[in-house]
Amino acid sequence: FLRTVSVWPGWMRRCRVWLDVGDREAGSRAGSIATRRRCRRLAGLFARHGMRARRDFAYTEVPEAGHNEAAWGARFDRVLKFLFAG
């Protein structure tokens, strides 16, 4: 996906994107650090291609959050509000 964003960024002008990552995403500390690094890189690509933070995309790092339904559910109301705000 990171490569696609760099090569074909045109789709970004037509949508909003919510991107978040927990600091317990992967099965190991090293894996979680790598996952956060990739998410930060993706958020940076969004900004470099003209998307505005908090308007066109949201990026959040969630302390103590894992990669599971309970973690997603805890913040899903914010996702919906952001994606469907008028």
Short mmCIF file of N, CA, C and O in Angstrom, two decimals:
data_model
loop_
_atom_site.label_atom_id
_atom_site.label_comp_id
_atom_site.label_asym_id
_atom_site.label_seq_id
_atom_site.Cartn_x
_atom_site.Cartn_y
_atom_site.Cartn_z
N PHE A 1 0.82 -1.19 0.00
CA PHE A 1 0.00 0.00 0.00
C PHE A 1 0.87 1.25 0.00
O PHE A 1 0.54 2.23 -0.66
N LEU A 2 1.95 1.23 0.75
CA LEU A 2 2.84 2.39 0.76
C LEU A 2 3.35 2.71 -0.65
O LEU A 2 3.43 3.87 -1.04
N ARG A 3 3.68 1.69 -1.41
CA ARG A 3 4.14 1.93 -2.79
C ARG A 3 3.01 2.49 -3.65
O ARG A 3 3.24 3.39 -4.47
N THR A 4 1.81 1.97 -3.50
CA THR A 4 0.68 2.44 -4.30
C THR A 4 0.40 3.91 -4.03
O THR A 4 0.14 4.68 -4.95
N VAL A 5 0.45 4.32 -2.78
CA VAL A 5 0.22 5.72 -2.43
C VAL A 5 1.25 6.60 -3.12
O VAL A 5 0.92 7.67 -3.63
N SER A 6 2.49 6.16 -3.16
CA SER A 6 3.54 6.96 -3.79
C SER A 6 3.39 7.03 -5.30
O SER A 6 3.66 8.06 -5.92
N VAL A 7 2.94 5.95 -5.92
CA VAL A 7 2.86 5.87 -7.38
C VAL A 7 1.55 6.45 -7.91
O VAL A 7 1.52 7.10 -8.95
N TRP A 8 0.46 6.23 -7.21
CA TRP A 8 -0.85 6.66 -7.69
C TRP A 8 -1.63 7.35 -6.57
O TRP A 8 -2.52 6.78 -5.97
N PRO A 9 -1.31 8.61 -6.29
CA PRO A 9 -1.96 9.30 -5.18
C PRO A 9 -3.29 9.98 -5.54
O PRO A 9 -3.94 10.54 -4.67
N GLY A 10 -3.72 9.92 -6.79
CA GLY A 10 -4.91 10.64 -7.21
C GLY A 10 -6.18 10.30 -6.45
O GLY A 10 -7.04 11.15 -6.25
N TRP A 11 -6.33 9.06 -6.02
CA TRP A 11 -7.53 8.64 -5.30
C TRP A 11 -7.73 9.42 -4.00
O TRP A 11 -8.84 9.56 -3.51
N MET A 12 -6.63 9.95 -3.47
CA MET A 12 -6.71 10.63 -2.17
C MET A 12 -7.57 11.88 -2.21
O MET A 12 -8.10 12.30 -1.19
N ARG A 13 -7.72 12.47 -3.35
CA ARG A 13 -8.52 13.70 -3.44
C ARG A 13 -10.01 13.44 -3.30
O ARG A 13 -10.80 14.35 -3.17
N ARG A 14 -10.41 12.18 -3.34
CA ARG A 14 -11.83 11.85 -3.34
C ARG A 14 -12.31 11.14 -2.07
O ARG A 14 -13.42 10.63 -2.05
N CYS A 15 -11.50 11.09 -1.05
CA CYS A 15 -11.95 10.35 0.13
C CYS A 15 -11.30 10.88 1.41
O CYS A 15 -10.38 11.68 1.37
N ARG A 16 -11.81 10.38 2.51
CA ARG A 16 -11.22 10.62 3.83
C ARG A 16 -10.65 9.29 4.31
O ARG A 16 -11.18 8.23 3.98
N VAL A 17 -9.60 9.37 5.09
CA VAL A 17 -8.93 8.15 5.56
C VAL A 17 -8.72 8.25 7.06
O VAL A 17 -8.22 9.25 7.56
N TRP A 18 -9.09 7.20 7.75
CA TRP A 18 -8.78 7.06 9.19
C TRP A 18 -7.67 6.03 9.30
O TRP A 18 -7.78 4.92 8.79
N LEU A 19 -6.60 6.39 9.96
CA LEU A 19 -5.47 5.49 10.16
C LEU A 19 -5.10 5.54 11.63
O LEU A 19 -4.85 6.62 12.17
N ASP A 20 -5.14 4.40 12.28
CA ASP A 20 -4.65 4.37 13.66
C ASP A 20 -3.88 3.09 13.90
O ASP A 20 -3.97 2.13 13.14
N VAL A 21 -3.10 3.11 14.95
CA VAL A 21 -2.26 1.97 15.29
C VAL A 21 -2.11 1.94 16.81
O VAL A 21 -1.97 2.97 17.45
N GLY A 22 -2.17 0.73 17.35
CA GLY A 22 -1.94 0.57 18.78
C GLY A 22 -0.49 0.22 19.03
O GLY A 22 0.20 -0.28 18.15
N ASP A 23 -0.04 0.47 20.23
CA ASP A 23 1.35 0.14 20.50
C ASP A 23 1.54 -1.33 20.91
O ASP A 23 2.63 -1.74 21.27
N ARG A 24 0.46 -2.10 20.78
CA ARG A 24 0.55 -3.56 20.99
C ARG A 24 -0.03 -4.29 19.78
O ARG A 24 -0.69 -5.32 19.91
N GLU A 25 0.21 -3.75 18.60
CA GLU A 25 -0.35 -4.30 17.36
C GLU A 25 0.20 -5.67 17.00
O GLU A 25 -0.51 -6.51 16.51
N ALA A 26 1.46 -5.86 17.14
CA ALA A 26 2.11 -7.10 16.69
C ALA A 26 2.43 -8.00 17.88
O ALA A 26 2.31 -7.59 19.03
N GLY A 27 2.84 -9.19 17.59
CA GLY A 27 3.12 -10.16 18.64
C GLY A 27 4.40 -9.90 19.41
O GLY A 27 4.67 -10.56 20.40
N SER A 28 5.19 -8.94 18.96
CA SER A 28 6.44 -8.64 19.65
C SER A 28 6.66 -7.13 19.70
O SER A 28 6.05 -6.38 18.95
N ARG A 29 7.52 -6.71 20.60
CA ARG A 29 7.85 -5.28 20.70
C ARG A 29 8.44 -4.79 19.38
O ARG A 29 8.05 -3.74 18.88
N ALA A 30 9.33 -5.54 18.79
CA ALA A 30 9.95 -5.13 17.52
C ALA A 30 8.90 -5.04 16.41
O ALA A 30 8.92 -4.11 15.61
N GLY A 31 7.99 -5.98 16.37
CA GLY A 31 6.93 -5.95 15.37
C GLY A 31 6.02 -4.75 15.53
O GLY A 31 5.61 -4.13 14.55
N SER A 32 5.70 -4.42 16.77
CA SER A 32 4.85 -3.26 17.03
C SER A 32 5.55 -1.96 16.64
O SER A 32 4.93 -1.06 16.08
N ILE A 33 6.84 -1.88 16.91
CA ILE A 33 7.61 -0.69 16.52
C ILE A 33 7.63 -0.55 15.00
O ILE A 33 7.42 0.53 14.46
N ALA A 34 7.84 -1.65 14.29
CA ALA A 34 7.86 -1.62 12.82
C ALA A 34 6.50 -1.23 12.26
O ALA A 34 6.42 -0.46 11.30
N THR A 35 5.44 -1.73 12.87
CA THR A 35 4.09 -1.39 12.41
C THR A 35 3.82 0.10 12.59
O THR A 35 3.30 0.77 11.69
N ARG A 36 4.17 0.64 13.75
CA ARG A 36 3.98 2.09 13.98
C ARG A 36 4.81 2.91 13.02
O ARG A 36 4.35 3.93 12.50
N ARG A 37 6.02 2.46 12.73
CA ARG A 37 6.88 3.17 11.79
C ARG A 37 6.23 3.24 10.40
O ARG A 37 6.22 4.28 9.75
N ARG A 38 5.67 2.12 9.95
CA ARG A 38 5.00 2.11 8.64
C ARG A 38 3.77 3.01 8.63
O ARG A 38 3.50 3.71 7.65
N CYS A 39 3.01 3.01 9.71
CA CYS A 39 1.82 3.87 9.79
C CYS A 39 2.22 5.35 9.78
O CYS A 39 1.56 6.16 9.12
N ARG A 40 3.27 5.69 10.49
CA ARG A 40 3.75 7.08 10.47
C ARG A 40 4.19 7.47 9.06
O ARG A 40 3.93 8.58 8.61
N ARG A 41 4.85 6.54 8.39
CA ARG A 41 5.28 6.81 7.01
C ARG A 41 4.08 7.04 6.10
O ARG A 41 4.07 7.96 5.28
N LEU A 42 3.05 6.23 6.26
CA LEU A 42 1.85 6.38 5.45
C LEU A 42 1.17 7.73 5.73
O LEU A 42 0.78 8.44 4.80
N ALA A 43 1.06 8.10 6.99
CA ALA A 43 0.47 9.40 7.33
C ALA A 43 1.30 10.54 6.72
O ALA A 43 0.74 11.52 6.21
N GLY A 44 2.60 10.40 6.73
CA GLY A 44 3.46 11.41 6.10
C GLY A 44 3.25 11.49 4.60
O GLY A 44 3.24 12.58 4.02
N LEU A 45 3.05 10.34 3.95
CA LEU A 45 2.76 10.34 2.51
C LEU A 45 1.44 11.03 2.21
O LEU A 45 1.33 11.78 1.24
N PHE A 46 0.44 10.78 3.03
CA PHE A 46 -0.84 11.47 2.85
C PHE A 46 -0.61 12.98 2.87
O PHE A 46 -1.10 13.70 2.00
N ALA A 47 0.12 13.46 3.86
CA ALA A 47 0.36 14.90 3.99
C ALA A 47 1.18 15.43 2.81
O ALA A 47 0.86 16.50 2.26
N ARG A 48 2.19 14.72 2.40
CA ARG A 48 3.02 15.18 1.28
C ARG A 48 2.25 15.24 -0.04
O ARG A 48 2.58 16.01 -0.91
N HIS A 49 1.22 14.42 -0.15
CA HIS A 49 0.42 14.42 -1.38
C HIS A 49 -0.78 15.36 -1.28
O HIS A 49 -1.71 15.29 -2.07
N GLY A 50 -0.77 16.23 -0.28
CA GLY A 50 -1.78 17.28 -0.21
C GLY A 50 -2.97 17.02 0.68
O GLY A 50 -3.84 17.88 0.81
N MET A 51 -3.03 15.87 1.32
CA MET A 51 -4.13 15.64 2.25
C MET A 51 -3.84 16.42 3.53
O MET A 51 -2.70 16.49 3.98
N ARG A 52 -4.89 16.99 4.11
CA ARG A 52 -4.71 17.76 5.34
C ARG A 52 -5.13 16.93 6.55
O ARG A 52 -6.23 16.37 6.57
N ALA A 53 -4.24 16.92 7.52
CA ALA A 53 -4.51 16.19 8.77
C ALA A 53 -5.74 16.78 9.44
O ALA A 53 -5.96 17.99 9.42
N ARG A 54 -6.55 15.92 10.01
CA ARG A 54 -7.79 16.24 10.72
C ARG A 54 -8.90 16.72 9.80
O ARG A 54 -9.99 16.97 10.26
N ARG A 55 -8.64 16.88 8.52
CA ARG A 55 -9.71 17.17 7.57
C ARG A 55 -9.84 16.03 6.57
O ARG A 55 -10.92 15.49 6.36
N ASP A 56 -8.74 15.68 5.91
CA ASP A 56 -8.75 14.62 4.89
C ASP A 56 -8.34 13.27 5.46
O ASP A 56 -8.74 12.24 4.95
N PHE A 57 -7.50 13.31 6.47
CA PHE A 57 -7.10 12.05 7.11
C PHE A 57 -6.87 12.27 8.59
O PHE A 57 -6.57 13.38 9.02
N ALA A 58 -7.06 11.21 9.33
CA ALA A 58 -6.80 11.23 10.77
C ALA A 58 -5.78 10.14 11.05
O ALA A 58 -5.86 9.04 10.50
N TYR A 59 -4.80 10.47 11.87
CA TYR A 59 -3.82 9.47 12.28
C TYR A 59 -3.67 9.54 13.79
O TYR A 59 -3.46 10.62 14.35
N THR A 60 -3.80 8.40 14.43
CA THR A 60 -3.71 8.33 15.88
C THR A 60 -2.92 7.11 16.29
O THR A 60 -3.07 6.04 15.71
N GLU A 61 -2.06 7.28 17.28
CA GLU A 61 -1.39 6.15 17.92
C GLU A 61 -2.06 5.94 19.27
O GLU A 61 -2.19 6.87 20.06
N VAL A 62 -2.53 4.72 19.50
CA VAL A 62 -3.34 4.44 20.68
C VAL A 62 -2.53 3.63 21.69
O VAL A 62 -2.18 2.47 21.43
N PRO A 63 -2.23 4.21 22.85
CA PRO A 63 -1.46 3.49 23.87
C PRO A 63 -2.20 2.24 24.34
O PRO A 63 -3.42 2.26 24.50
N GLU A 64 -1.46 1.17 24.52
CA GLU A 64 -1.97 -0.09 25.06
C GLU A 64 -2.97 -0.81 24.16
O GLU A 64 -3.57 -1.80 24.57
N ALA A 65 -3.21 -0.33 22.95
CA ALA A 65 -4.19 -0.96 22.06
C ALA A 65 -3.54 -2.06 21.25
O ALA A 65 -2.44 -1.90 20.72
N GLY A 66 -4.25 -3.16 21.13
CA GLY A 66 -3.79 -4.28 20.33
C GLY A 66 -4.47 -4.31 18.98
O GLY A 66 -5.17 -3.36 18.59
N HIS A 67 -4.28 -5.40 18.28
CA HIS A 67 -4.87 -5.60 16.96
C HIS A 67 -6.03 -6.59 17.12
O HIS A 67 -5.90 -7.77 16.83
N ASN A 68 -7.16 -6.07 17.64
CA ASN A 68 -8.30 -6.94 17.91
C ASN A 68 -9.59 -6.13 17.93
O ASN A 68 -9.57 -4.90 17.96
N GLU A 69 -10.70 -6.84 17.93
CA GLU A 69 -12.01 -6.19 17.87
C GLU A 69 -12.29 -5.30 19.07
O GLU A 69 -12.92 -4.26 18.94
N ALA A 70 -11.83 -5.69 20.25
CA ALA A 70 -12.07 -4.87 21.43
C ALA A 70 -11.37 -3.52 21.30
O ALA A 70 -11.95 -2.47 21.63
N ALA A 71 -10.15 -3.52 20.80
CA ALA A 71 -9.41 -2.27 20.62
C ALA A 71 -10.09 -1.39 19.56
O ALA A 71 -10.25 -0.19 19.75
N TRP A 72 -10.48 -1.99 18.45
CA TRP A 72 -11.15 -1.22 17.39
C TRP A 72 -12.48 -0.68 17.87
O TRP A 72 -12.82 0.47 17.62
N GLY A 73 -13.24 -1.52 18.55
CA GLY A 73 -14.55 -1.11 19.03
C GLY A 73 -14.49 0.06 20.00
O GLY A 73 -15.40 0.88 20.04
N ALA A 74 -13.42 0.14 20.77
CA ALA A 74 -13.28 1.22 21.75
C ALA A 74 -13.16 2.59 21.10
O ALA A 74 -13.43 3.60 21.74
N ARG A 75 -12.79 2.65 19.84
CA ARG A 75 -12.64 3.94 19.18
C ARG A 75 -13.47 4.06 17.90
O ARG A 75 -13.36 5.06 17.18
N PHE A 76 -14.31 3.11 17.63
CA PHE A 76 -15.03 3.10 16.37
C PHE A 76 -15.99 4.28 16.23
O PHE A 76 -16.25 4.76 15.13
N ASP A 77 -16.52 4.78 17.34
CA ASP A 77 -17.40 5.95 17.26
C ASP A 77 -16.66 7.14 16.67
O ASP A 77 -17.20 7.88 15.84
N ARG A 78 -15.39 7.32 17.04
CA ARG A 78 -14.59 8.42 16.49
C ARG A 78 -14.31 8.22 15.01
O ARG A 78 -14.29 9.18 14.23
N VAL A 79 -14.11 6.96 14.62
CA VAL A 79 -13.87 6.66 13.20
C VAL A 79 -15.09 7.08 12.38
O VAL A 79 -14.96 7.78 11.37
N LEU A 80 -16.27 6.65 12.80
CA LEU A 80 -17.49 6.98 12.06
C LEU A 80 -17.74 8.49 12.01
O LEU A 80 -18.10 9.02 10.96
N LYS A 81 -17.55 9.16 13.13
CA LYS A 81 -17.75 10.63 13.15
C LYS A 81 -16.80 11.31 12.18
O LYS A 81 -17.20 12.23 11.47
N PHE A 82 -15.57 10.87 12.15
CA PHE A 82 -14.60 11.48 11.23
C PHE A 82 -14.95 11.20 9.77
O PHE A 82 -14.97 12.10 8.93
N LEU A 83 -15.21 9.95 9.46
CA LEU A 83 -15.45 9.57 8.07
C LEU A 83 -16.73 10.16 7.49
O LEU A 83 -16.80 10.46 6.30
N PHE A 84 -17.76 10.33 8.34
CA PHE A 84 -19.04 10.78 7.84
C PHE A 84 -19.43 12.19 8.28
O PHE A 84 -20.58 12.58 8.11
N ALA A 85 -18.47 12.94 8.79
CA ALA A 85 -18.76 14.33 9.19
C ALA A 85 -19.08 15.14 7.95
O ALA A 85 -18.47 14.97 6.89
N GLY A 86 -20.03 16.01 8.06
CA GLY A 86 -20.48 16.83 6.93
C GLY A 86 -19.56 17.91 6.61
O GLY A 86 -19.35 18.45 5.64
#
